[in-house]
GROMACS .gro file of C-alpha atoms in nm:
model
  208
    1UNK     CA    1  28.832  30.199  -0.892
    2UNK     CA    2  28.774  30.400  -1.201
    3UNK     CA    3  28.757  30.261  -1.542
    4UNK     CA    4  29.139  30.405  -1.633
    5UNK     CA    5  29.263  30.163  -1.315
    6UNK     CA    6  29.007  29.845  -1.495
    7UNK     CA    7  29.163  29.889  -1.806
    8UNK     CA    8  29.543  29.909  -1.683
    9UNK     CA    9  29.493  29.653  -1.478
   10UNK     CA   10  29.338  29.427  -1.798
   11UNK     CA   11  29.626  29.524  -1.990
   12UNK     CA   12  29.879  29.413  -1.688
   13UNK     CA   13  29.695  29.099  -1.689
   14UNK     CA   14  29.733  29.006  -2.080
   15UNK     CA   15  30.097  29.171  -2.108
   16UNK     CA   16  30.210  28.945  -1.776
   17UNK     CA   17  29.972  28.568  -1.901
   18UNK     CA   18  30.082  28.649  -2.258
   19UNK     CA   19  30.433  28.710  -2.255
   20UNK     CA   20  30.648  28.547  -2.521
   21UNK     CA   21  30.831  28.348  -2.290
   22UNK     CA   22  30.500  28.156  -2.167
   23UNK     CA   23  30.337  28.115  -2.523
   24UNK     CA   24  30.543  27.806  -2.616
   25UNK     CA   25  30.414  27.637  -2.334
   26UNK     CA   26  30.063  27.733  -2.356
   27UNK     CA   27  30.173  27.593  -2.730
   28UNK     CA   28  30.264  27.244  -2.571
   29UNK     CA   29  29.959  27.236  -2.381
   30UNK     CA   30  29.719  27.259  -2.644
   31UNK     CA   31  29.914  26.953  -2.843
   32UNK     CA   32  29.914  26.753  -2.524
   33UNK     CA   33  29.498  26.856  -2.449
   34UNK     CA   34  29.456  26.833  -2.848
   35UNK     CA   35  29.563  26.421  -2.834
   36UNK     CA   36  29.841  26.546  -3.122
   37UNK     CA   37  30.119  26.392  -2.907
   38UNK     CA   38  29.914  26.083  -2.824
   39UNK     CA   39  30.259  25.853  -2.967
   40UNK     CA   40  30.372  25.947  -2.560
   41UNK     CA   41  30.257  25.829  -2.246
   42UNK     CA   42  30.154  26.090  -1.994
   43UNK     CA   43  30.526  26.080  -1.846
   44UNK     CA   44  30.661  26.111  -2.216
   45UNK     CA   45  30.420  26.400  -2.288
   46UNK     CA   46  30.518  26.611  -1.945
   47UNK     CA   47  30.909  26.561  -2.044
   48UNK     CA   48  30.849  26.692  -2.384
   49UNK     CA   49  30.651  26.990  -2.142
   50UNK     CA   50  30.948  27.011  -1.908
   51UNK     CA   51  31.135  27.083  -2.151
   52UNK     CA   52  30.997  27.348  -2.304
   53UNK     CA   53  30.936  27.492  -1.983
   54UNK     CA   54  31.284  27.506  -1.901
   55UNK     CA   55  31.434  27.576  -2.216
   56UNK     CA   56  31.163  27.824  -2.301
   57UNK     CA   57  31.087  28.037  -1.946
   58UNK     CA   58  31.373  27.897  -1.669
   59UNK     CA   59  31.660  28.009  -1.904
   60UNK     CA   60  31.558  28.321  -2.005
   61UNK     CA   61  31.445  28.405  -1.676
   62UNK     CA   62  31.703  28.332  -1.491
   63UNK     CA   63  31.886  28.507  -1.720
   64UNK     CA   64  31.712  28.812  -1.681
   65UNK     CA   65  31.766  28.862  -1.317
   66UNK     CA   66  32.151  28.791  -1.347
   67UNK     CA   67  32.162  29.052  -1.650
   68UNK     CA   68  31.965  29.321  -1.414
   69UNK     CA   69  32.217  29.216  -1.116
   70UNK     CA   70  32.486  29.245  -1.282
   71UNK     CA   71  32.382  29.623  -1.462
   72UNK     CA   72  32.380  29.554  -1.804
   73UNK     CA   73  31.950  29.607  -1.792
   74UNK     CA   74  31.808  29.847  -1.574
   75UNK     CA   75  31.471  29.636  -1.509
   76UNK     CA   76  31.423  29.247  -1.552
   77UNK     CA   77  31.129  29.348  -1.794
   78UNK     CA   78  31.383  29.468  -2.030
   79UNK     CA   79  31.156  29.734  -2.187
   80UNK     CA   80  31.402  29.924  -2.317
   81UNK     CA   81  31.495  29.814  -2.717
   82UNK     CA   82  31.881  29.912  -2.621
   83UNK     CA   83  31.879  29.639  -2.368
   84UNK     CA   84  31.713  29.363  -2.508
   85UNK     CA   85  32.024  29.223  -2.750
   86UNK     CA   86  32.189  28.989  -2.445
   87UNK     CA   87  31.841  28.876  -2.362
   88UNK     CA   88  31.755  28.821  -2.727
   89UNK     CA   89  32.078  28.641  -2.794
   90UNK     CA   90  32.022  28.409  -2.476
   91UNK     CA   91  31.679  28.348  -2.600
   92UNK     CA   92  31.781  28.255  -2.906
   93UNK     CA   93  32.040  27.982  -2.832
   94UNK     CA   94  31.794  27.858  -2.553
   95UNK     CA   95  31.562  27.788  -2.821
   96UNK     CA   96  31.831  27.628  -2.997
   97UNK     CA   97  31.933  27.424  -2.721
   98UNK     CA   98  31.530  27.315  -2.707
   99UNK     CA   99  31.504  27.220  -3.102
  100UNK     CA  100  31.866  27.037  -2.997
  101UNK     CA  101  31.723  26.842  -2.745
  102UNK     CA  102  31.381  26.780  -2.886
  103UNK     CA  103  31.618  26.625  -3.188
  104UNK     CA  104  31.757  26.366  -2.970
  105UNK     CA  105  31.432  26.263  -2.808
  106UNK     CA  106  31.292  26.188  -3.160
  107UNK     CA  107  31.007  26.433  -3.114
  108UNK     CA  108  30.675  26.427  -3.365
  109UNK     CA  109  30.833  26.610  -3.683
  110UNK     CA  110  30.536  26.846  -3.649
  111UNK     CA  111  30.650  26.933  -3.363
  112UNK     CA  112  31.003  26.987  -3.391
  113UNK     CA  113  30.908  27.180  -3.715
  114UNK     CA  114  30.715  27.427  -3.463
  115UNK     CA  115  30.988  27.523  -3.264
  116UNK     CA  116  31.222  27.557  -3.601
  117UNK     CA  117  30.989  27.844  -3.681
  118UNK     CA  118  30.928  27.971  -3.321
  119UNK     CA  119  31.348  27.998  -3.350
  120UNK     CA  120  31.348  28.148  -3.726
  121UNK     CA  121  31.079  28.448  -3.543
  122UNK     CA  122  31.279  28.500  -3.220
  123UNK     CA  123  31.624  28.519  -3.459
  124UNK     CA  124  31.414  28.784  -3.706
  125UNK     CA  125  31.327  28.970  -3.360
  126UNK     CA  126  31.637  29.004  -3.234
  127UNK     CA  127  31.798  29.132  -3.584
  128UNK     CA  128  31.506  29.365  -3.627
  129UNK     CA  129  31.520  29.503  -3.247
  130UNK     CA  130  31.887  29.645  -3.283
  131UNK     CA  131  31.721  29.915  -3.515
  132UNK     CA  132  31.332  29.904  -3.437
  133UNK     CA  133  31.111  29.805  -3.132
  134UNK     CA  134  30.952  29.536  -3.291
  135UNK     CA  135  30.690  29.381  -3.047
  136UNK     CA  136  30.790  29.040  -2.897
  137UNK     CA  137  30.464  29.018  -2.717
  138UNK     CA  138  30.279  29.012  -3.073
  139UNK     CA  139  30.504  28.791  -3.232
  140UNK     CA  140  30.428  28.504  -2.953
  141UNK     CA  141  30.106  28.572  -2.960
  142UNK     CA  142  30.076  28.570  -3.376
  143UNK     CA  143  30.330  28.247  -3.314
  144UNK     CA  144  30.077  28.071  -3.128
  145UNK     CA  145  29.780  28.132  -3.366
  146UNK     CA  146  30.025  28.047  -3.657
  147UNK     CA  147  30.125  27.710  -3.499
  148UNK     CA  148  29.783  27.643  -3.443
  149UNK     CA  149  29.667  27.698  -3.798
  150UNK     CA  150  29.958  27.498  -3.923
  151UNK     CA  151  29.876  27.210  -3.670
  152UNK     CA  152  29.541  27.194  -3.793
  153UNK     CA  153  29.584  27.206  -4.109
  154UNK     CA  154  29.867  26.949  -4.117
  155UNK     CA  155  29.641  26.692  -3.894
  156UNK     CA  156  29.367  26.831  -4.160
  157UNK     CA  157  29.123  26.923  -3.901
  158UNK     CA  158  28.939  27.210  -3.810
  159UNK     CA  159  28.967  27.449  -3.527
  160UNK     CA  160  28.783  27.789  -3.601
  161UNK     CA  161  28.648  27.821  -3.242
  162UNK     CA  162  28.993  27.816  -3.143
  163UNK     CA  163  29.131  28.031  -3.429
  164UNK     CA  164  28.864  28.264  -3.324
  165UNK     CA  165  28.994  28.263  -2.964
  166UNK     CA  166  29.320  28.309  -3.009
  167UNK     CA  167  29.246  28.625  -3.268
  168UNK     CA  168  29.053  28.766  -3.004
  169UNK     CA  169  29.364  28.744  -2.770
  170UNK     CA  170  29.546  28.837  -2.983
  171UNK     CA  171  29.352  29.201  -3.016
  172UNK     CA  172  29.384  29.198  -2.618
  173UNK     CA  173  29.727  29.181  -2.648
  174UNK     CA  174  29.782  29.472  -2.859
  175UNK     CA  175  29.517  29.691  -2.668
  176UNK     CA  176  29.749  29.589  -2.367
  177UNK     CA  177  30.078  29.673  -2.508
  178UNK     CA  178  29.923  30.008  -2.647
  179UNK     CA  179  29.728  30.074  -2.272
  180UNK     CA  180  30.070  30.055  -2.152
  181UNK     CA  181  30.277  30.249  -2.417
  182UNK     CA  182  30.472  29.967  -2.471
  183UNK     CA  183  30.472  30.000  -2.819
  184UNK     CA  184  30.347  30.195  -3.148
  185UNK     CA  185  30.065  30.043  -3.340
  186UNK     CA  186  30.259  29.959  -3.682
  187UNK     CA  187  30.553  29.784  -3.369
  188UNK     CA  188  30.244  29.538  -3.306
  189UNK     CA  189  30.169  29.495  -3.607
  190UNK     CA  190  30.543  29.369  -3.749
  191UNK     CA  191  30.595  29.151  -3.469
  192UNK     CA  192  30.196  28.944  -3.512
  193UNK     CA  193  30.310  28.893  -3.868
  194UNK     CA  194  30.655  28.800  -3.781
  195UNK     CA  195  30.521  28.523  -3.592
  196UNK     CA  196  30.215  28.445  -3.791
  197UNK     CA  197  30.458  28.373  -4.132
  198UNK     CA  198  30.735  28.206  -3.932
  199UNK     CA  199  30.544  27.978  -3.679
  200UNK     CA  200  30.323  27.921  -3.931
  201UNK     CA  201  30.519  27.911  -4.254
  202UNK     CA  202  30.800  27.734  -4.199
  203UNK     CA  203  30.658  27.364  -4.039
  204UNK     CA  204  30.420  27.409  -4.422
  205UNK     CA  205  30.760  27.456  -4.595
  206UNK     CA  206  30.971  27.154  -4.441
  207UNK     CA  207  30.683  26.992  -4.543
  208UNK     CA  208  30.670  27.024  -4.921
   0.00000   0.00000   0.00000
């Protein structure tokens, strides 16, 4: 294996673990591992989980493979920008449905403040895709860092070995999506501060 297949196969890896379907979930995680949902029991805190999984990967997914049976996208990756409004626009009121739900179950504030901002990037995404290829990949990804800064800094702690983590993903991410010629370099760069500002900015302004 040369080092052209290594690095393909690195960027497969990060484009497949890191797409933005998955990153509210790894989002979840790290409340639930962080303690920040510690008002739940361990059933309480795998609902609030369930949820997002569904709401967050089994609706869009499912969604994807009906769109590519049915024609309207040629791949269930959806890489072309033409294709990605339905998917977009099913995203979108999925992640509705999940700040809906979360609403009724009386989630942490924090929380439900998250996934107002996850919804306010995946909206901005969808309006900017029907002229640009932003990347969705790098908004998750700057999303996830964003939520986590906000977290922290709302529970006034400090996380910089994660922050540091999550920036170094966040590079891998982009070197993936570029490996793959998925996406320009000023595409990446839109959608991280997409998700950065509206993960991360909008739980700080409900708050003031």
């Amino acid at each position: 294996m040369n080092n052209m297949d290594v690095s393909k196969r690195i960027a497969q890896f990060f484009t497949i673990f890191f797409q933005p379907m998955l990153i509210p979930i790894y989002g979840v995680l790290l409340l639930i591992d962080s303690g920040y949902l510690y008002l739940y029991t361990a059933i309480g805190q795998w609902l609030v989980l369930g949820i997002a999984i569904f709401f967050s990967v089994f609706v869009p997914a499912v969604s994807a493979v009906i769109l590519y049976k049915m024609g309207i996208v040629t791949s269930p990756q959806i890489a072309k920008r033409e294709e990605r409004f339905y998917p977009y626009l099913i995203s979108v009121i999925s992640l509705g449905m999940l700040a809906y739900v979360y609403t009724i179950l009386q989630v942490p504030q924090f929380l439900l403040y998250l996934v107002y901002g996850l919804l306010v990037s995946v909206v901005s995404v969808f309006f900017v895709n029907m002229w640009w290829k932003i990347s969705a990949h790098m908004s998750g990804i700057g999303g996830l860092l964003g939520g986590v800064l906000t977290t922290t800094y709302y529970f006034k702690e400090n996380a910089m070995w994660l922050y540091i983590a999550l920036f170094i993903i966040s590079g891998m991410v982009a070197f993936s999506r570029l490996k793959l010629k998925a996406h320009s370099l000023g595409q990446l760069f839109a959608g991280f501060l997409v998700g950065l500002v509206c993960v991360g900015g909008v739980p700080l302004f409900l708050f003031l």
